[in-house]
């Protein structure tokens, strides 16, 4: 997979005279970072604990700059980061207590982080660029209250004070804003109109004297960056039918001529990372999943593999995940990434009998991130599919019902704004057997929603985190994971679908945890609950079949890593996601292409 991708990229990106395109890092570590202006480092999120980290291109060393990251309650982790012009400091968004964000600065020398800006009304202070004089940081402030407007601001590095440059109204800005080297102008992309799938690029004077469209075109034009000399911008556009890098000369805040195409960057383009001082442009390619959907045949009773795992789709290899069977077993649906650009996620509906596939693009859903499209489940009548996703123009995640034929969606449950008392988006939805209600997790509770009356009620509230959810074939019981105090799934439990006291099926010994990514499923006869076995690094995953009445599990080794497990209604076939250990995103650099 990796070799094929490299060959494809090289063939597509054969350099013109003077231009050099080369891979500088694979895999691309944790993402959400940028190259330092001197080209020595790349910032990223170390997702092991969520700390801000840097990669040294010269030595190959990786090291954390923060040490507070944790996935235990309360969670703390880093997000997007940018560099100071002298390459000695990093500004970054830090989430504490799960969803209490701050804009912070930390030194490359390991000095203690400093909180630059915090506001309980802001859901996301995202840094975008640092002024060349080191005095200001350009940032996008996303507001928690939907009645308030997102804002483009300059934050003082000295004292954290704000200067609002623009309030965005009902439209939403892409976080890839850029500040001109002289500090006079900001370029940013904006929806053509509220809810539009297409964006145009605008220029805003930082002194408030002017604002104007810089690039207007029916295509989707996005991610503008000033070149280091301040004489032009580069941006990504699909106007030629694929993702390409384009360039536009800019003189004294006005467009000069028309945009010209720099290079085709292909369907595996992941996003621009930014320029270094010498004019080298860094970007990512590949897929964030590097995974495919496989099918195998098992005998759970005998604990044997009858047919080894086989990849079921050869289209867009490395971009397919989260399979799930239709209730009648005639179709296998799965999620797929067709482009790393916004709106690139689709549902694929595959006929089990013929192998024919069709792509279903849910309408008006924003799916620009790996975590914005997940937990798909089929309705009992086979006419619709549930997903957790973010609706275009809203910041909260919600539960949406998508029509399998048309792609139209209906919002069923919307995320509640986070407060100290109530948090969290609905997670891991499942239908009741009759399709009249749904069950889902919210924070540490199992909720039931009557689809006819709209009444929501709490079935169970745990003292620690709970994960995943599955409804038994007869509709009478729900199975789920409950966590230890450390936050890892350690106990498998069931509870009556009508509510009541849970029953413990199996508990791991202290210090051990289940492979939560495998999920939790019922065998079609309702006699067993199937989970991923004990988590152990560098070992193939085990599937554990636990008696629904409790007792020791039967263990089965597929010989591969497994996630998103789905059982066919026949009780023998399984579908799952298998990650490609050689795949993933990579960092590339384009050099010597500027005039």
Coordinates of C-alpha atoms in Angstrom, one line a residue, residues 6 9-10 13 15 19-26 39 57 276 278 280-285 586-592:
X6 CA 4.6 6.7 -3.2
X9 CA 2.5 10.4 -6.0
X10 CA 5.9 10.5 -7.7
X13 CA 4.0 15.1 -9.0
X15 CA 8.8 18.1 -10.8
X19 CA 10.9 22.1 -8.4
X20 CA 11.6 19.4 -5.9
X21 CA 8.9 17.3 -4.2
X22 CA 10.0 14.8 -1.5
X23 CA 8.6 12.9 1.4
X24 CA 10.1 14.0 4.8
X25 CA 8.2 12.0 7.4
X26 CA 6.2 8.7 7.4
X39 CA 12.5 24.1 8.8
X57 CA 13.9 16.7 11.1
X276 CA 9.1 27.8 6.1
X278 CA 12.9 29.6 2.5
X280 CA 9.3 25.4 1.2
X281 CA 5.6 24.3 1.5
X282 CA 4.8 21.4 3.7
X283 CA 1.7 19.3 3.3
X284 CA 0.3 15.9 4.2
X285 CA -0.8 13.0 1.9
X586 CA 2.9 11.2 5.4
X587 CA 4.5 14.6 5.4
X588 CA 5.8 15.9 2.1
X589 CA 7.5 19.2 1.1
X590 CA 7.4 21.1 -2.2
X591 CA 10.6 23.2 -2.7
X592 CA 11.9 25.7 -5.3

